[in-house]
Every structure is written in structure tokens, then in C-alpha cells.
JSON list of C-alpha atoms in Angstrom, two decimals:
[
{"chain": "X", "resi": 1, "resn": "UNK", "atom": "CA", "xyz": [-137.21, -13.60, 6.81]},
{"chain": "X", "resi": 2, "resn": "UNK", "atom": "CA", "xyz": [-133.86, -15.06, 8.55]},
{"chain": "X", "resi": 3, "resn": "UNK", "atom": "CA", "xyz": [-131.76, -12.51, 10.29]},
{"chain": "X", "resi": 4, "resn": "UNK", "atom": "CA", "xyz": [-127.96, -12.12, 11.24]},
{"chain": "X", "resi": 5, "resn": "UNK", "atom": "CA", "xyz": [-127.20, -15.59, 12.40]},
{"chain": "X", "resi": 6, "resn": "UNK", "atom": "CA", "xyz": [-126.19, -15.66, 16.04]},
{"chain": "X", "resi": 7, "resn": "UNK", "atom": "CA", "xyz": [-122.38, -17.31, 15.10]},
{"chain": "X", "resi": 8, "resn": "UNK", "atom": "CA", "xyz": [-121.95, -13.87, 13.35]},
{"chain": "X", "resi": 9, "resn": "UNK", "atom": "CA", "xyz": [-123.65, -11.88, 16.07]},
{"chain": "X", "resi": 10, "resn": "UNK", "atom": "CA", "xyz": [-120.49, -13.61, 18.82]},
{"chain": "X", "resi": 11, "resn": "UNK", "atom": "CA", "xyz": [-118.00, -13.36, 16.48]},
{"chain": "X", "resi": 12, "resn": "UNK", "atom": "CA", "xyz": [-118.52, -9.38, 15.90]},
{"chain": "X", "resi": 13, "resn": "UNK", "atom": "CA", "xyz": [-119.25, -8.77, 19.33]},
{"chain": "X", "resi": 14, "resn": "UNK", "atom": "CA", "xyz": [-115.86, -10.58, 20.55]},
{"chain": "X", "resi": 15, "resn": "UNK", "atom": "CA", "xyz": [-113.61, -9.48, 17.67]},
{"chain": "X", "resi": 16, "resn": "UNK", "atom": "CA", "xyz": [-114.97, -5.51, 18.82]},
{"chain": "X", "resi": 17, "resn": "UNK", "atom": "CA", "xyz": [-114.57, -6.05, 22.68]},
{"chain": "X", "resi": 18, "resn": "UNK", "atom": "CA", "xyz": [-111.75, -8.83, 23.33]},
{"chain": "X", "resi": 19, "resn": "UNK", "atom": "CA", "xyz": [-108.98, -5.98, 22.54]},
{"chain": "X", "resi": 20, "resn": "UNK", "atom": "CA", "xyz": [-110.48, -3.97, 25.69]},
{"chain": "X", "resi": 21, "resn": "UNK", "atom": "CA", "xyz": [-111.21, -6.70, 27.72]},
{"chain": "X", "resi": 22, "resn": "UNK", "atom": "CA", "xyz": [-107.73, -8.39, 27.31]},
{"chain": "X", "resi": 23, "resn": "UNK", "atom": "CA", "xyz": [-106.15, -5.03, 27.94]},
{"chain": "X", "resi": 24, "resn": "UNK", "atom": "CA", "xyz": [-108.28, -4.03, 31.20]},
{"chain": "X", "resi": 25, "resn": "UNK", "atom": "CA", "xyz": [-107.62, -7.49, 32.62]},
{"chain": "X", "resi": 26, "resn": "UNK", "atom": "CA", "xyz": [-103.72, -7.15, 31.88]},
{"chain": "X", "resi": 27, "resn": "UNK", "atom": "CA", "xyz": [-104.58, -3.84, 33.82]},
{"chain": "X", "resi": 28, "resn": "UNK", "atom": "CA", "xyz": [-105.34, -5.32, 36.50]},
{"chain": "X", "resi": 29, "resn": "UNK", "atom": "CA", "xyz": [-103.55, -8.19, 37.12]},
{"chain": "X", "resi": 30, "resn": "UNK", "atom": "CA", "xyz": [-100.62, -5.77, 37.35]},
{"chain": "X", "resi": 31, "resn": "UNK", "atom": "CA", "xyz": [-102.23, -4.44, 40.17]},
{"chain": "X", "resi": 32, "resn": "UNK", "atom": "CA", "xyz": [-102.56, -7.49, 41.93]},
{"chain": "X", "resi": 33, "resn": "UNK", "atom": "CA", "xyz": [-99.02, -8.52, 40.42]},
{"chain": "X", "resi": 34, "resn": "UNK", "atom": "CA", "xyz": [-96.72, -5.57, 41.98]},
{"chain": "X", "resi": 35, "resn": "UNK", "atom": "CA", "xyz": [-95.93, -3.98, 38.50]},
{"chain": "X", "resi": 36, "resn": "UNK", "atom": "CA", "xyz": [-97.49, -1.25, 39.78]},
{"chain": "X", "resi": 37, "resn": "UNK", "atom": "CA", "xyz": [-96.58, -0.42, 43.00]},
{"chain": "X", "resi": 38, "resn": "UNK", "atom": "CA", "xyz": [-92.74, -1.12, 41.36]},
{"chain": "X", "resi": 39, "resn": "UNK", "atom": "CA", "xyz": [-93.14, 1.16, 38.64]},
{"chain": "X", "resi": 40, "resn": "UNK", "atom": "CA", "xyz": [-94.81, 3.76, 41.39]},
{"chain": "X", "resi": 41, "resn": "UNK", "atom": "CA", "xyz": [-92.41, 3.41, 43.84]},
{"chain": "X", "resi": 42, "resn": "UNK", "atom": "CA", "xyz": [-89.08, 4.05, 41.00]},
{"chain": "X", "resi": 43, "resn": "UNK", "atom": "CA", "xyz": [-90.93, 7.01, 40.05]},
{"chain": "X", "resi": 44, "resn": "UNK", "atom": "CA", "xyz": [-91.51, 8.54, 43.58]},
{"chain": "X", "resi": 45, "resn": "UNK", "atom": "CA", "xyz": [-87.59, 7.69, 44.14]},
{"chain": "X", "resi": 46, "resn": "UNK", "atom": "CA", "xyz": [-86.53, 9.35, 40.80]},
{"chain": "X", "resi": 47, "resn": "UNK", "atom": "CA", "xyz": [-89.11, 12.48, 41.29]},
{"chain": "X", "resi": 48, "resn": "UNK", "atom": "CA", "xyz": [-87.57, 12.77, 45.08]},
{"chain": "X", "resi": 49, "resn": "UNK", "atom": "CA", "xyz": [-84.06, 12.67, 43.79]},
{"chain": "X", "resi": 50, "resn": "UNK", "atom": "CA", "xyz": [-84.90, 15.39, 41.45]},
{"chain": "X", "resi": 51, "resn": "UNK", "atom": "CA", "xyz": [-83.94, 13.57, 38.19]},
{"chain": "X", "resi": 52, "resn": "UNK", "atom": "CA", "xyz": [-85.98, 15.13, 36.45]},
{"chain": "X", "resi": 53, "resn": "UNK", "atom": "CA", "xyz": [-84.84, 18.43, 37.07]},
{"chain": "X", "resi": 54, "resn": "UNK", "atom": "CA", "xyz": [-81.20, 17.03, 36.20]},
{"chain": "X", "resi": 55, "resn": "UNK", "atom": "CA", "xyz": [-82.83, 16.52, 32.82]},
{"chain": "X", "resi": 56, "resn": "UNK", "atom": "CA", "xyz": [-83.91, 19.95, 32.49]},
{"chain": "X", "resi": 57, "resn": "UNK", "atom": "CA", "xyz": [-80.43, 21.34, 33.21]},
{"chain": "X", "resi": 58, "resn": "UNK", "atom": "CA", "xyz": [-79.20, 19.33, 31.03]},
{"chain": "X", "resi": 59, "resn": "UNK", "atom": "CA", "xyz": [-81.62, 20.00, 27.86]},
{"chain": "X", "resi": 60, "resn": "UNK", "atom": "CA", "xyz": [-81.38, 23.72, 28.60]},
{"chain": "X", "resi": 61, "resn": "UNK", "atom": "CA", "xyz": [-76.91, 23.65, 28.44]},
{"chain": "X", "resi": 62, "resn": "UNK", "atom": "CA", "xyz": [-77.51, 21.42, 25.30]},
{"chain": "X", "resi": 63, "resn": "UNK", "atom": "CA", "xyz": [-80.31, 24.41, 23.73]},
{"chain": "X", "resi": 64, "resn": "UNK", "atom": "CA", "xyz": [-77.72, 27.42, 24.31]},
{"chain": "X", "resi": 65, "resn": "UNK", "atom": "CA", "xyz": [-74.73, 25.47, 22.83]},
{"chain": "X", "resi": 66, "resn": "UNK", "atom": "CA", "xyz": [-76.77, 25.16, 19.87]},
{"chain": "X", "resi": 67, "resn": "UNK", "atom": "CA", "xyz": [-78.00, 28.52, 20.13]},
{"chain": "X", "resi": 68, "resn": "UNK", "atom": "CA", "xyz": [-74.20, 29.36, 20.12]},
{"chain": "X", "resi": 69, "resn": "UNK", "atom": "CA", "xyz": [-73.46, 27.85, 16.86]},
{"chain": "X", "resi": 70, "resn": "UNK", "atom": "CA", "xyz": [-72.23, 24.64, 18.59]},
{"chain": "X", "resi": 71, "resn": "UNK", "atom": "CA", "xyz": [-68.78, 26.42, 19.65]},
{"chain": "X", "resi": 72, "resn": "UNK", "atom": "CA", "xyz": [-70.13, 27.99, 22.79]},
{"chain": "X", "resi": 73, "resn": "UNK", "atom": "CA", "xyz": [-68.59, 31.67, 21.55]},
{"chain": "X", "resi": 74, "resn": "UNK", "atom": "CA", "xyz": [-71.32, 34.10, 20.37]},
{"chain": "X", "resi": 75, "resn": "UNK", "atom": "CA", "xyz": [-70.55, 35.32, 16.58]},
{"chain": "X", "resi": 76, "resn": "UNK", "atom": "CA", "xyz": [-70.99, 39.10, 16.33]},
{"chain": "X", "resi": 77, "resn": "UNK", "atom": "CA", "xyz": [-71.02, 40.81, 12.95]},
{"chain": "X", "resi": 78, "resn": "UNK", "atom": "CA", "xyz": [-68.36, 42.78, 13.07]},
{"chain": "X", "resi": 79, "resn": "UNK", "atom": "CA", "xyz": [-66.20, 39.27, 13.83]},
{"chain": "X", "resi": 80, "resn": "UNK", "atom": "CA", "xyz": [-67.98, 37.90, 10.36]},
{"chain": "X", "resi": 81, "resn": "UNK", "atom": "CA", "xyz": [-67.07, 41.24, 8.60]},
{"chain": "X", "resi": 82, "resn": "UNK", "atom": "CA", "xyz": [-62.88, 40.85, 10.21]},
{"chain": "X", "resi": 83, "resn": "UNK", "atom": "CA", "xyz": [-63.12, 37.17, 9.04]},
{"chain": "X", "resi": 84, "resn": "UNK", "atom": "CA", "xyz": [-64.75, 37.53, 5.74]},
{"chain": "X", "resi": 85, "resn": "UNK", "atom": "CA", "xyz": [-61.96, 40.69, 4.98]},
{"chain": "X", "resi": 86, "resn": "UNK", "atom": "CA", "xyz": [-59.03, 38.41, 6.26]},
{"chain": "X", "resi": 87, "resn": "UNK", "atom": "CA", "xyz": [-60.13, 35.87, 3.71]},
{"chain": "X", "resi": 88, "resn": "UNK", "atom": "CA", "xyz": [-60.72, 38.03, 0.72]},
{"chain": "X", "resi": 89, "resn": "UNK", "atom": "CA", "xyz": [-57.18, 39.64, 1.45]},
{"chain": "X", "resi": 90, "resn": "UNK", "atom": "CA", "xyz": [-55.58, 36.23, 1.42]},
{"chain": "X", "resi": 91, "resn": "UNK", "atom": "CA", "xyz": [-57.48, 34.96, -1.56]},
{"chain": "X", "resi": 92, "resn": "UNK", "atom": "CA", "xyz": [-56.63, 38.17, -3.23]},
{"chain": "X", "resi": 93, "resn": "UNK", "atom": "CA", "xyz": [-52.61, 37.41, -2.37]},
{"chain": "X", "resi": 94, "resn": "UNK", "atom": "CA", "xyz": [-52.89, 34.17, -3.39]},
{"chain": "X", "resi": 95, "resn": "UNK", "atom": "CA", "xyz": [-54.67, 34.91, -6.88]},
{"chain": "X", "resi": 96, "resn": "UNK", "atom": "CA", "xyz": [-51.75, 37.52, -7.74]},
{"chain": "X", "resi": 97, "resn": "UNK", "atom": "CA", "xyz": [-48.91, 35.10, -6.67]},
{"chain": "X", "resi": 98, "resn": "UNK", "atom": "CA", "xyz": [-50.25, 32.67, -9.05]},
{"chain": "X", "resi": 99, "resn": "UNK", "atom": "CA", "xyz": [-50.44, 35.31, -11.90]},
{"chain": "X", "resi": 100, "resn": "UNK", "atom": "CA", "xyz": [-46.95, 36.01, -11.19]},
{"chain": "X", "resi": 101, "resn": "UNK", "atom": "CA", "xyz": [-45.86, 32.27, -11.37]},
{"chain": "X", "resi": 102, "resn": "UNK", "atom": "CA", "xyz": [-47.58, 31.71, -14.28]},
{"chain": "X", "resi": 103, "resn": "UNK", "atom": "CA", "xyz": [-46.47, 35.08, -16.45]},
{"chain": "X", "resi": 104, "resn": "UNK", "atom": "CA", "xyz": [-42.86, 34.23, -15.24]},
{"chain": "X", "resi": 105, "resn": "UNK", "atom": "CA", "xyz": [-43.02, 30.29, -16.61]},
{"chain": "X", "resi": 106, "resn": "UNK", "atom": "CA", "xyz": [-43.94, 31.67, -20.20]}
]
């Protein structure tokens, strides 16, 4: 009886672990190459400045204006009620001015 041969055996074994590999040595090398300690040192600026708390702020304002139906005025139902009356009285005015016009053109 043969086996697996041992070209198959490599092949598996580096198709399944060169991903990893290439990605823990591109870990490292930015270690040794400073793209760490840049990436570090913008963060511990940013985090000192409070940027990120400049972010919250300004996500929060953005939440309650669209809480506030984008117009930054809180609708109350009695204002819908006013406003939906107004417009049913002017619809109303408008529908009888047009029955007018039209009975007096015939």
C-alpha cells in the first residue's frame, strides 16, 4: 500500500499555514519597522486631546435632531390637530370656490 505522497503532504501543510505565517511575520516586522509605535503614539495624542469625546458630542446633537424630526422643534399633538384643521379649512374654501367658478361658467 502507497500512502499520501509527501509533494501533497507540503503542499497542504503550506497552503493551510502560509496565510498565518505571512500575516504574523508582517506583524512583526511592523514592530521592528515603527508602524507601531506611529500608530500608538497618534492614538495616545488623539485619546489625550479628547477626540474621541468630541465624537460623542457630536453623535449625541446629531441623535436628538433626528429625534426632533430633523427641524430641532418638538411636534406636540395639539400643533398636528391646529395644522391638520388649518388645512382641512383651506381645502374646504378652496373646494367651494371652485364649485362656484364652475356653476357660474355654465
Amino acid at each position: 500500500m502507497g500512502g499520501i505522497p509527501c509533494s501533497i503532504v507540503k503542499r497542504s501543510v503550506t497552503k493551510a499555514f502560509a496565510p498565518m505565517q505571512e500575516l504574523t511575520r508582517r506583524y512583526i516586522k511592523s514592530w521592528q519597522d515603527g508602524t507601531q509605535a506611529a500608530f500608538l503614539s497618534r492614538f495616545w495624542e488623539s485619546a489625550m486631546r479628547g477626540d474621541g469625546l468630541v465624537l460623542l458630542k457630536d453623535s449625541t446633537k446629531k441623535l436628538f435632531k433626528v429625534a426632533d424630526h430633523g427641524d430641532g422643534v418638538h411636534n406636540t399633538d395639539a400643533d398636528n390637530n391646529s395644522n391638520n384643521s388649518s388645512k382641512r379649512s383651506s381645502q374646504n374654501s378652496n373646494k367651494k370656490n371652485s364649485e362656484k367658478d364652475n356653476s357660474s361658467s355654465r
